[in-house]
XYZ file of C-alpha atoms in Angstrom:
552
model
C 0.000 0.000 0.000
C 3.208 1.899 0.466
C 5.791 1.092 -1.717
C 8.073 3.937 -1.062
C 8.028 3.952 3.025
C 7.894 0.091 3.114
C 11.739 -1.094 3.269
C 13.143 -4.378 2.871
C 16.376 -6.223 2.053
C 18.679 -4.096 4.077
C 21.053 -7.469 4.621
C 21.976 -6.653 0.675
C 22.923 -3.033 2.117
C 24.711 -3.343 5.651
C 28.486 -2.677 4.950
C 28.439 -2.072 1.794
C 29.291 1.212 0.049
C 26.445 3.470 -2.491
C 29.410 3.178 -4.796
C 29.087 -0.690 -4.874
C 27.765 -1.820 -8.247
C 25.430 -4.727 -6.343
C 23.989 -1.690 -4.517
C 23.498 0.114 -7.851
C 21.836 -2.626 -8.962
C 19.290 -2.677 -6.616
C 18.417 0.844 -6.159
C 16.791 0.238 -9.762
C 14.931 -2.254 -8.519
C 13.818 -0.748 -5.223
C 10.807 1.211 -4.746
C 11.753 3.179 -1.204
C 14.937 5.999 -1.839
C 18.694 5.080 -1.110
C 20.424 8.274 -1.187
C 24.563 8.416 -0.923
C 25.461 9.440 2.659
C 29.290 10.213 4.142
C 32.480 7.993 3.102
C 29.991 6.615 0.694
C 27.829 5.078 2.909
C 24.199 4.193 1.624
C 21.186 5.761 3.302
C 17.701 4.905 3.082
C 15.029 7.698 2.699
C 11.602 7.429 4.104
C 8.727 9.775 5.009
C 8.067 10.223 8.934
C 5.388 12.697 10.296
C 5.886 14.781 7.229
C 9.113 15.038 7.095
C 12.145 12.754 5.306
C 14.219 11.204 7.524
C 17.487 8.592 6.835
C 18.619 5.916 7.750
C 21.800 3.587 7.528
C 21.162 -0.248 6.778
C 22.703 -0.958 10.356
C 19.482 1.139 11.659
C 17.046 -1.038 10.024
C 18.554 -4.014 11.214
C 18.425 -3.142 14.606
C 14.953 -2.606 14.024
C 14.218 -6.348 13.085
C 16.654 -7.285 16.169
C 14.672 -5.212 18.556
C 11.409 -6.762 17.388
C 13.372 -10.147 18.542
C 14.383 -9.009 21.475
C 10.954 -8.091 22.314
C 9.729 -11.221 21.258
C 12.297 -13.424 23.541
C 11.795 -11.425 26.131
C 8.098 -11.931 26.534
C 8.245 -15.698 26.065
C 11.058 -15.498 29.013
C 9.471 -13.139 31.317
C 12.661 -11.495 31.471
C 15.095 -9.277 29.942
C 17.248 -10.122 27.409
C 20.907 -8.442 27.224
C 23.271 -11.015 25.033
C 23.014 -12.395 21.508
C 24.648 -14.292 19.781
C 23.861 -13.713 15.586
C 24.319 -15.380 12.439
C 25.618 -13.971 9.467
C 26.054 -15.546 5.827
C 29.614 -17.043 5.439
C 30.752 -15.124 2.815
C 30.218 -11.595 4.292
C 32.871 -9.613 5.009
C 34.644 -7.739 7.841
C 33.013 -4.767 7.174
C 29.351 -6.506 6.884
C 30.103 -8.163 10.086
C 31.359 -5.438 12.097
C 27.845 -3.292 10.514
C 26.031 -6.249 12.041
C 27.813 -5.757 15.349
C 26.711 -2.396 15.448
C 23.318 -2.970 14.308
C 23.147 -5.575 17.677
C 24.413 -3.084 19.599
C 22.017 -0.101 18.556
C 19.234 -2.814 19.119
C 20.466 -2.575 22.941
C 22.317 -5.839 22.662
C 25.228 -7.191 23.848
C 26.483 -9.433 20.760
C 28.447 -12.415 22.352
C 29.010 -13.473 19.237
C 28.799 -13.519 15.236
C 29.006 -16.927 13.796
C 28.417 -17.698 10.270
C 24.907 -19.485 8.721
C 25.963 -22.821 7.799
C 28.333 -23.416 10.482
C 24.880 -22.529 12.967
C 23.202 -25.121 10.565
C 25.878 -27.500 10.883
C 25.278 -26.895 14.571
C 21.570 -27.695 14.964
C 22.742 -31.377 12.374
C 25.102 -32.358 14.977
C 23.028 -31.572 18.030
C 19.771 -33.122 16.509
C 21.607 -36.382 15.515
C 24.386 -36.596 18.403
C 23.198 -39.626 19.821
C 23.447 -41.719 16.332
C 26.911 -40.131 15.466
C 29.851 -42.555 15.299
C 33.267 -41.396 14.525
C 33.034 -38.964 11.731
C 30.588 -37.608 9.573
C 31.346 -35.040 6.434
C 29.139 -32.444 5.917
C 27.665 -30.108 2.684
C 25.451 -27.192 3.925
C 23.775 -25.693 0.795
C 22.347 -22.555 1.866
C 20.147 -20.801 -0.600
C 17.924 -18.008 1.595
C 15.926 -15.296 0.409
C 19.048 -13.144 -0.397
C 22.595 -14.815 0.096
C 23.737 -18.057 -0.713
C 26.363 -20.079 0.945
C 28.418 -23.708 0.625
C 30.177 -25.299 3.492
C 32.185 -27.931 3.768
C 32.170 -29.318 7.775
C 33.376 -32.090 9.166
C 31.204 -33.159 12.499
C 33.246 -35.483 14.897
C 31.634 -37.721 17.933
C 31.543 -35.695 21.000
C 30.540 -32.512 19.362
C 33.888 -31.235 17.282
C 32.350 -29.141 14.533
C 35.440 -27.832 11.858
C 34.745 -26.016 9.080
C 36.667 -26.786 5.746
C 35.844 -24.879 3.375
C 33.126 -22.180 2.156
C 32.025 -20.128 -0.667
C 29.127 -18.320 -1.655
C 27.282 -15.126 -2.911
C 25.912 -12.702 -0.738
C 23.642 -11.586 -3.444
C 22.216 -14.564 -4.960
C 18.579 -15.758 -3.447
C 14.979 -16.037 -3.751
C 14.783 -12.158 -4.284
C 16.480 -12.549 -7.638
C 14.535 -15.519 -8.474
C 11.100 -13.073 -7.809
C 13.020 -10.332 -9.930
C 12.997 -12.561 -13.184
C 9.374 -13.570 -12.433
C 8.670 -9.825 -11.824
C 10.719 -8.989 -15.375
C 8.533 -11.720 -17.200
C 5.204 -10.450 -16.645
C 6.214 -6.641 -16.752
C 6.960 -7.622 -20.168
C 3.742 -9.855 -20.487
C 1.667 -6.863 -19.501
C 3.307 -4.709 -21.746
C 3.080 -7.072 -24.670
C -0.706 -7.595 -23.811
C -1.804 -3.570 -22.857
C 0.971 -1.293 -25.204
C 1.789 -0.311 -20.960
C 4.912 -0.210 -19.490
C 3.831 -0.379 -15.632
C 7.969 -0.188 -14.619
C 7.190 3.099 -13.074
C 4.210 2.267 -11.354
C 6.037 1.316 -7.521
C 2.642 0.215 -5.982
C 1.615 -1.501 -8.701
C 5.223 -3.231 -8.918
C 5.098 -3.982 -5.242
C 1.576 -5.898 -6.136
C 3.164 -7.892 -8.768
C 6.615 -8.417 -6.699
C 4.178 -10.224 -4.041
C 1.815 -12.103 -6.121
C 5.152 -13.534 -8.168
C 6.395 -14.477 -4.237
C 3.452 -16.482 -3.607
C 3.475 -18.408 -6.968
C 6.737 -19.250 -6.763
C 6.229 -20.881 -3.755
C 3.144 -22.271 -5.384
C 5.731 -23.718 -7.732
C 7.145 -25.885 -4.938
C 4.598 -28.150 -4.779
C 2.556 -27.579 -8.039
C 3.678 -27.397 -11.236
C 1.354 -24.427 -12.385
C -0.054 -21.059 -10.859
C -1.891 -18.018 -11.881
C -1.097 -14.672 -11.294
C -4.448 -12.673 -10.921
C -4.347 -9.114 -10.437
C -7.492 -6.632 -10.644
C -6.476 -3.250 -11.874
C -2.822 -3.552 -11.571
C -2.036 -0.258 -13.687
C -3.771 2.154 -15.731
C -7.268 0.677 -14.850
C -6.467 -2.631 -16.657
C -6.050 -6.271 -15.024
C -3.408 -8.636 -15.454
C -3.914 -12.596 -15.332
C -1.167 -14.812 -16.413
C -0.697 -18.720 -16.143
C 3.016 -19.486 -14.809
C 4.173 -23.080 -14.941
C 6.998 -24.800 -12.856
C 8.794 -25.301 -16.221
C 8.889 -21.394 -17.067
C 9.830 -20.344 -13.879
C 13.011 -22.791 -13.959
C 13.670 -21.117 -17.889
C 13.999 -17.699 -15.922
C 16.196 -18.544 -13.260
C 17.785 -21.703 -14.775
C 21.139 -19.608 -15.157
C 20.962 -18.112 -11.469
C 20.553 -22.027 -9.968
C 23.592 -22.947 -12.717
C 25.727 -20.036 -10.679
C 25.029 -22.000 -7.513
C 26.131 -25.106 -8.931
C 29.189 -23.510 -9.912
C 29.636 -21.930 -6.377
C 29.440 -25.643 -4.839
C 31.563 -27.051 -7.452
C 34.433 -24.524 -6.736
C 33.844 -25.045 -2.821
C 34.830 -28.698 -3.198
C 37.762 -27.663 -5.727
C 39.158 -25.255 -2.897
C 38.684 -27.914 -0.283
C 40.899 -30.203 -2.208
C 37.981 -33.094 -1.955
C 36.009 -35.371 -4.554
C 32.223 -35.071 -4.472
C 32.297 -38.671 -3.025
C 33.848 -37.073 0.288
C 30.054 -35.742 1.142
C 28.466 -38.059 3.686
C 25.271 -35.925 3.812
C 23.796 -33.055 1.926
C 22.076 -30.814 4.407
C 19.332 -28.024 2.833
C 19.197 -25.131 4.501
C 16.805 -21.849 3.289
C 13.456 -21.426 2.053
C 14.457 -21.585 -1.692
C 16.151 -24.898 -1.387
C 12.354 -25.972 -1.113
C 12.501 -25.382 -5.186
C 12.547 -28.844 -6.566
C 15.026 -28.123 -9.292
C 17.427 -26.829 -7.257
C 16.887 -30.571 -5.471
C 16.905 -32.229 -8.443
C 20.407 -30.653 -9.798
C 21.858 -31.399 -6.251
C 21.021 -35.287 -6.291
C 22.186 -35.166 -10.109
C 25.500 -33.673 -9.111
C 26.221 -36.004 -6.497
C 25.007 -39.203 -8.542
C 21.462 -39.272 -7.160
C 22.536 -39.047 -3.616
C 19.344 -38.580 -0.960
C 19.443 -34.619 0.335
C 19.030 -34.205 4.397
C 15.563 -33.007 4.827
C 15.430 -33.695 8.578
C 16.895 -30.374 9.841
C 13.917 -27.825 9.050
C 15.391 -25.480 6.967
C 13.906 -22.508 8.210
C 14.836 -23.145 11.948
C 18.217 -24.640 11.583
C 20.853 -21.480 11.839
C 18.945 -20.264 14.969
C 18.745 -23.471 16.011
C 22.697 -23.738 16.046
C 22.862 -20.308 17.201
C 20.857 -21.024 20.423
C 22.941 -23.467 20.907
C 25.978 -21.574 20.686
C 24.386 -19.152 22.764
C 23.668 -21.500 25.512
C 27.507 -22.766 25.502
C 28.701 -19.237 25.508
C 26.025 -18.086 28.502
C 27.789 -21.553 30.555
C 24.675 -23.008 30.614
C 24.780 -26.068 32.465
C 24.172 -28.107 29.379
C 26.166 -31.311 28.178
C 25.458 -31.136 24.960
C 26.293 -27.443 24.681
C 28.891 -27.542 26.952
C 31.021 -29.782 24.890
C 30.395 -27.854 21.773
C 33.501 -27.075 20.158
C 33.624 -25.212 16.921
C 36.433 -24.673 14.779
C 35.859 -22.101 12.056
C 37.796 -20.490 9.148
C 37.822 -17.318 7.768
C 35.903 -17.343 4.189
C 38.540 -14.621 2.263
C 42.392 -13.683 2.559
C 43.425 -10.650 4.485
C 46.143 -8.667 3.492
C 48.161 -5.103 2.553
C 48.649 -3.063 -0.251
C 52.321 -3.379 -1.504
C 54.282 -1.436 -4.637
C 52.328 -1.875 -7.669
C 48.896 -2.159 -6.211
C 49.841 -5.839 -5.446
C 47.756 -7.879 -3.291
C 49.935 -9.338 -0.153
C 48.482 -11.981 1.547
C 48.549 -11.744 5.703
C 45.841 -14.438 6.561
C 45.646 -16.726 3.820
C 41.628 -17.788 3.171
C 40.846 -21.281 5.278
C 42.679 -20.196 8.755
C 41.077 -21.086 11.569
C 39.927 -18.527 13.655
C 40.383 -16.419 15.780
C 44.264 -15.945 14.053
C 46.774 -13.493 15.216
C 49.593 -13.113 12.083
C 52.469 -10.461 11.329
C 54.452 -9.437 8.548
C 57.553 -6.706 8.326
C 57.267 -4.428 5.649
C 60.334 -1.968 4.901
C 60.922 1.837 4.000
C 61.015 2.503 0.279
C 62.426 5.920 0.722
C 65.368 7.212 2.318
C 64.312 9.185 5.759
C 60.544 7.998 5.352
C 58.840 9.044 8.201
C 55.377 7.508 8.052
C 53.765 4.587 5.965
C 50.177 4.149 4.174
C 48.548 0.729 5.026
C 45.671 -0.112 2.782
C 43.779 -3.365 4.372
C 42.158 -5.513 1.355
C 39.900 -8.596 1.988
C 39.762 -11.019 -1.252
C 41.613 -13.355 -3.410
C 42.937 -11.204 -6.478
C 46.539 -10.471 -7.376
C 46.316 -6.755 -7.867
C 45.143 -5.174 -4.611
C 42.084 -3.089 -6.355
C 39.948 -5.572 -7.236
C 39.783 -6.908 -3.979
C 37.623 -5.188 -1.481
C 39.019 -2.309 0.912
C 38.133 -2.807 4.463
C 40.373 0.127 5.679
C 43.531 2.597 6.012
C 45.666 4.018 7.924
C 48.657 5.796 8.605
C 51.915 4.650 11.357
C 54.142 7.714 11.913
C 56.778 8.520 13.804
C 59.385 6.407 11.858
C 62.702 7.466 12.631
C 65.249 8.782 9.707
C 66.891 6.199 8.033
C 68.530 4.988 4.746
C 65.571 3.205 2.767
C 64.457 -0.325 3.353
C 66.198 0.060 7.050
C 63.277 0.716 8.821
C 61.008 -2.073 9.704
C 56.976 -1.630 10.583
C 55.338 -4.945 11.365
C 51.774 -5.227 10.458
C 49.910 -7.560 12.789
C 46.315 -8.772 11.332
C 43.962 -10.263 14.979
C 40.567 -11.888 13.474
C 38.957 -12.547 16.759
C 35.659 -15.485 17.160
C 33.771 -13.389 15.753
C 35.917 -13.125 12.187
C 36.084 -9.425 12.604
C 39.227 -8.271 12.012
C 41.790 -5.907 14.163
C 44.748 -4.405 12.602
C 47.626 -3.528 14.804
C 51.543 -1.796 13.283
C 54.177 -1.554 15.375
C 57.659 0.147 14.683
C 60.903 -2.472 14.583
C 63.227 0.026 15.479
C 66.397 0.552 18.266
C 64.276 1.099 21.400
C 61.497 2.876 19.341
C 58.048 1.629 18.803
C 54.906 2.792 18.084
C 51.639 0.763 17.765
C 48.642 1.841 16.051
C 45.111 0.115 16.068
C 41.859 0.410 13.662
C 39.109 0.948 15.802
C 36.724 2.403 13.581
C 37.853 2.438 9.489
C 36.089 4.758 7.208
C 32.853 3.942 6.360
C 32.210 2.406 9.489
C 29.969 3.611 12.302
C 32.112 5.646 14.984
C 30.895 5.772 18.535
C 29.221 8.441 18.679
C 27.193 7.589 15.183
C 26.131 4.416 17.503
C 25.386 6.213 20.514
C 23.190 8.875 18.220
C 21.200 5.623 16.831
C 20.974 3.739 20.185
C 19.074 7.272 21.554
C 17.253 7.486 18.377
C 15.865 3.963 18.785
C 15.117 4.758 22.161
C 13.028 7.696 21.039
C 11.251 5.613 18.383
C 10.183 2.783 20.919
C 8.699 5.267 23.529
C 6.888 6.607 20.099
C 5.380 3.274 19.222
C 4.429 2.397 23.092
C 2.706 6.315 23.357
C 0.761 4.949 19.873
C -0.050 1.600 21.520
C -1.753 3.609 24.135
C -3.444 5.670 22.355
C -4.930 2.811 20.346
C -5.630 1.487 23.333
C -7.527 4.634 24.764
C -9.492 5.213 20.979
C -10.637 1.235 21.000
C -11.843 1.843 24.905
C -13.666 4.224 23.533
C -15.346 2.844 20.629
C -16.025 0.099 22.924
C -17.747 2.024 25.373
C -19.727 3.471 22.607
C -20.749 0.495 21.179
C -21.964 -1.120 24.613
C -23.788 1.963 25.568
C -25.604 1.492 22.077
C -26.707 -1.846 23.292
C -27.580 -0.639 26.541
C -30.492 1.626 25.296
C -31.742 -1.191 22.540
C -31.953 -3.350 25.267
C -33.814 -1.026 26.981
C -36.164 0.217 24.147
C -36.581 -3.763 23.176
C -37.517 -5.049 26.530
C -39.595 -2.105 27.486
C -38.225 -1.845 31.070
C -39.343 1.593 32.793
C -36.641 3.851 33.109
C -36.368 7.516 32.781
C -37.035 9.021 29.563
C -35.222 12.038 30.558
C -32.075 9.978 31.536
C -32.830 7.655 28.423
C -33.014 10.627 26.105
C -29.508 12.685 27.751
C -27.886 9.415 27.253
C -28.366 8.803 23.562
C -27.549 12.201 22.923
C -24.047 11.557 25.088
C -23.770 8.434 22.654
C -24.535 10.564 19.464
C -22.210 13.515 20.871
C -19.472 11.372 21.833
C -19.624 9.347 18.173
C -19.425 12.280 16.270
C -16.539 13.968 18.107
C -14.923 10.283 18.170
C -15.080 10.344 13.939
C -13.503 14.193 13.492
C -11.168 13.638 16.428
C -9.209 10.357 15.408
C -5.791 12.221 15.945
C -6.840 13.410 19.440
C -4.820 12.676 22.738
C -4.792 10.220 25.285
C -6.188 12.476 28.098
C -9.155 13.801 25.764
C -10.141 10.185 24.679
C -9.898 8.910 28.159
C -12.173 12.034 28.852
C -14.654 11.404 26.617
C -14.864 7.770 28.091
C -15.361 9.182 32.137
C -17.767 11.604 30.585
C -20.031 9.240 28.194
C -20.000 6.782 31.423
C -21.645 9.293 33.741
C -23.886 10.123 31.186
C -24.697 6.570 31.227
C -24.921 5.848 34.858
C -28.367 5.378 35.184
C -28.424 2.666 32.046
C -25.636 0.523 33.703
């Protein structure tokens, strides 16, 4: 009904940069505003009380995480503080530090970040601990409504979880599968009407969620209909969509995630035949050719459909959480989890070339250090530019970060030493720290918060703004609460003087007469007064019930 105030997909947003062709990409497809903020941070635009208001993708998130904390906390009884939260495996250090913050706006304390299939791998384990003998290898294809990630895991007796290898796309899901639907009948409608309804954002949003629905439709049937009374212009749109032309749209999208999985197991230096079990995870693994290409690739194998593959990561995740909070657990307590880091870390060197600190595949958390040298006589300070990625040339990698170490005493070139020591802590966030290798001199030098990144007071400005905005929504729950007394009272009172005229009972026609008009009075201010305040709704209430006192 609101297209343009009505957000969604912020995950495709948090920690990345407007600059970021993905996120240029998607602004086309959009229908609310994303606007380019400072240090080329995205910011969503939306209307609020008349006026336009932004806000980063870390904001929205903590939105969705503070409707979870409210939810957990009134199934406990009790408040919740920690969290522990999943991310998709391939994200990077600055996604996952933007999630960190987006916990920590929310009013959480994030005990950890641990990645989706790892959490799935989790909840496998836990569910079948009591059947496990020796050592089972594990796939986890994870295809959700925007990211997709492969892990390789190996689960050991006793509750050893190591992670071998992983790969993905954190921009490859079921979104881009309802895009090509979307696409189709835009086209369709144009074909059929001479009307291009691309620039009509409600009537998109319509069509985006109808071509949801049938595609999950398409799960278990193997044809829909799309049925939409005056989409645009005044003219209807009805379309037939089979199983078969949905998988011709997207057949090259579930071909990339073949190709994803098929690299995953090249990287983890291991044959297909490795794979003891294939465990779906994600609602669009439910799509039956996505099952079908899986159980081709690995000669017909049977796919894991005992985990449910909505519930699984928060599954592990609780169960993480639980070994983290020392619950006094066995099978939590024993939990041990050995995790890599998805992408190498490195530095800038001469000739924008790529050098490698943490190679991709080390098991975090990691502390490593390299030396680099002077390259001019009498240098006194050095540029480090931190890169996350697996290219040769530095630039096509992605730039988490820079900074400058001074102080560097005069000396001949190549003399003076700075080491550069990369810290990825449980998390997989990452800490730089330089230090200068020189006679009794040293410096050391930390990134706290790299450009682009929230600062602290940024996350102590949202953390007070999502303050404000709760005590907003509870004043509005109260106020709905005071308007439906109201109507209520109304309402009752209205039967209270039909019972009276129906049954005949004597009562005062004077009181009878004073209290209808109350009723009347009170309806009438009640529909030009929707907006009004708590204090004159509850008001109106005391005084339409003493107007009433001799009915009740």
């Amino acid at each position: 009904m609101n297209p343009a105030n009505t957000i969604f997909d912020a995950k495709r947003l948090i920690g990345r940069k407007f600059s970021d062709s993905k996120v240029q990409e998607n602004i086309k497809l959009w229908p609310f505003k994303v606007i380019k903020g400072p240090d080329d941070t995205p910011k969503i635009v939306v209307s609020y009380k008349g006026e336009e208001k932004e806000f980063c993708a870390e904001e929205i998130s903590s939105m969705v995480l503070g409707k979870m904390k409210e939810i957990a906390e009134a199934y406990h009884g009790k408040e919740v503080k920690n969290a522990v939260i999943t991310v998709p495996a391939y994200f990077n250090d600055s996604q996952r530090q933007a999630t960190k913050d987006a916990g920590t706006i929310a009013g959480l304390n994030v005990m950890r970040i641990i990645n989706e299939p790892t959490a799935a791998a989790i909840a496998y384990g836990m569910a079948y601990k009591s059947a496990l003998i020796g050592k089972l290898n594990v796939l986890i294809f994870d295809l959700g409504g925007g990211t997709f990630d492969v892990s390789l895991s190996t689960i050991e007796e006793g509750g050893v979880f190591e992670v071998k290898a992983v790969s993905g796309d954190t921009h490859l899901g079921g979104e881009d599968f309802d895009y090509r639907m979307v696409d189709y009948c835009v086209s369709e409608f144009k074909r059929k009407h001479n009307k291009d309804l691309s620039t009509n954002q409600r009537a998109l949003g319509r069509l985006r969620s109808a071509c949801e629905k049938a595609k999950r439709s398409l799960s278990s049937t193997t044809r829909t209909s799309i049925d939409l009374e005056v989409l645009h212009d005044g003219d209807d749109f009805s379309l037939r969509f089979t199983r078969a032309k949905f998988e011709q749209l997207n057949m090259s999208l579930f071909n990339q995630c073949m190709e994803i999985l098929e690299n995953c197991l090249k990287d983890a230096k291991v044959d297909k035949s490795w794979v003891d079990e294939i465990i779906l995870v994600g609602g669009s693994t439910r799509i039956p050719k996505i099952q079908h290409m899986l159980r081709e690739f690995f000669g017909w194998k049977e796919l894991c459909k005992r985990v449910n593959p909505d519930e699984a990561v928060a599954f592990g995740a609780a169960v993480m959480a639980a070994k983290l909070s020392d619950i006094n657990d066995q099978s939590s307590r024993d939990l041990m989890l050995l995790d890599i880091t998805p992408l190498s870390l490195g530095t800038e060197t001469i000739g924008e070339v790529f050098d490698v600190v943490i190679p991709r595949y080390t098991q975090i958390p990691t502390k490593k250090s390299k030396n680099y040298v002077t390259t001019k006589d009498d240098q006194s300070s050095m540029r480090f530019e931190v890169y996350q990625g697996e290219r040769t040339k530095s630039t096509d990698n992605h730039l988490l970060g820079e900074f400058f170490v001074s102080g560097i005493p005069p000396a001949p070139r190549k003399e003076m030493k700075v080491e550069a020591c990369f810290e990825i802590d449980p998390n997989g966030v990452l800490t730089v720290t330089s230090k200068i290798l020189s006679n009794g001199f040293s410096n050391q030098l930390t990134i706290a918060d790299d450009k682009g990144r929230l600062s602290k007071y940024e996350i102590d400005k949202m953390i007070q703004q999502a303050e404000k905005y709760k005590l907003e929504d509870e004043e509005y729950k109260k106020k709905v609460g005071a308007y439906n007394d109201l109507e209520d009272c109304i309402y009752n009172m209205k039967k209270k003087v039909k019972e009276y005229e129906v049954s005949k009972i004597s009562v005062d026609q004077d009181s009878l007469k004073k209290a209808e008009e109350a009723i009347i009075e009170t309806s009438e201010w009640l529909q030009d007064n929707q907006a009004a305040p708590i204090s004159e709704l509850q008001l109106k209430k005391v005084f339409l019930e003493f107007a009433c006192t001799p009915l009740i």
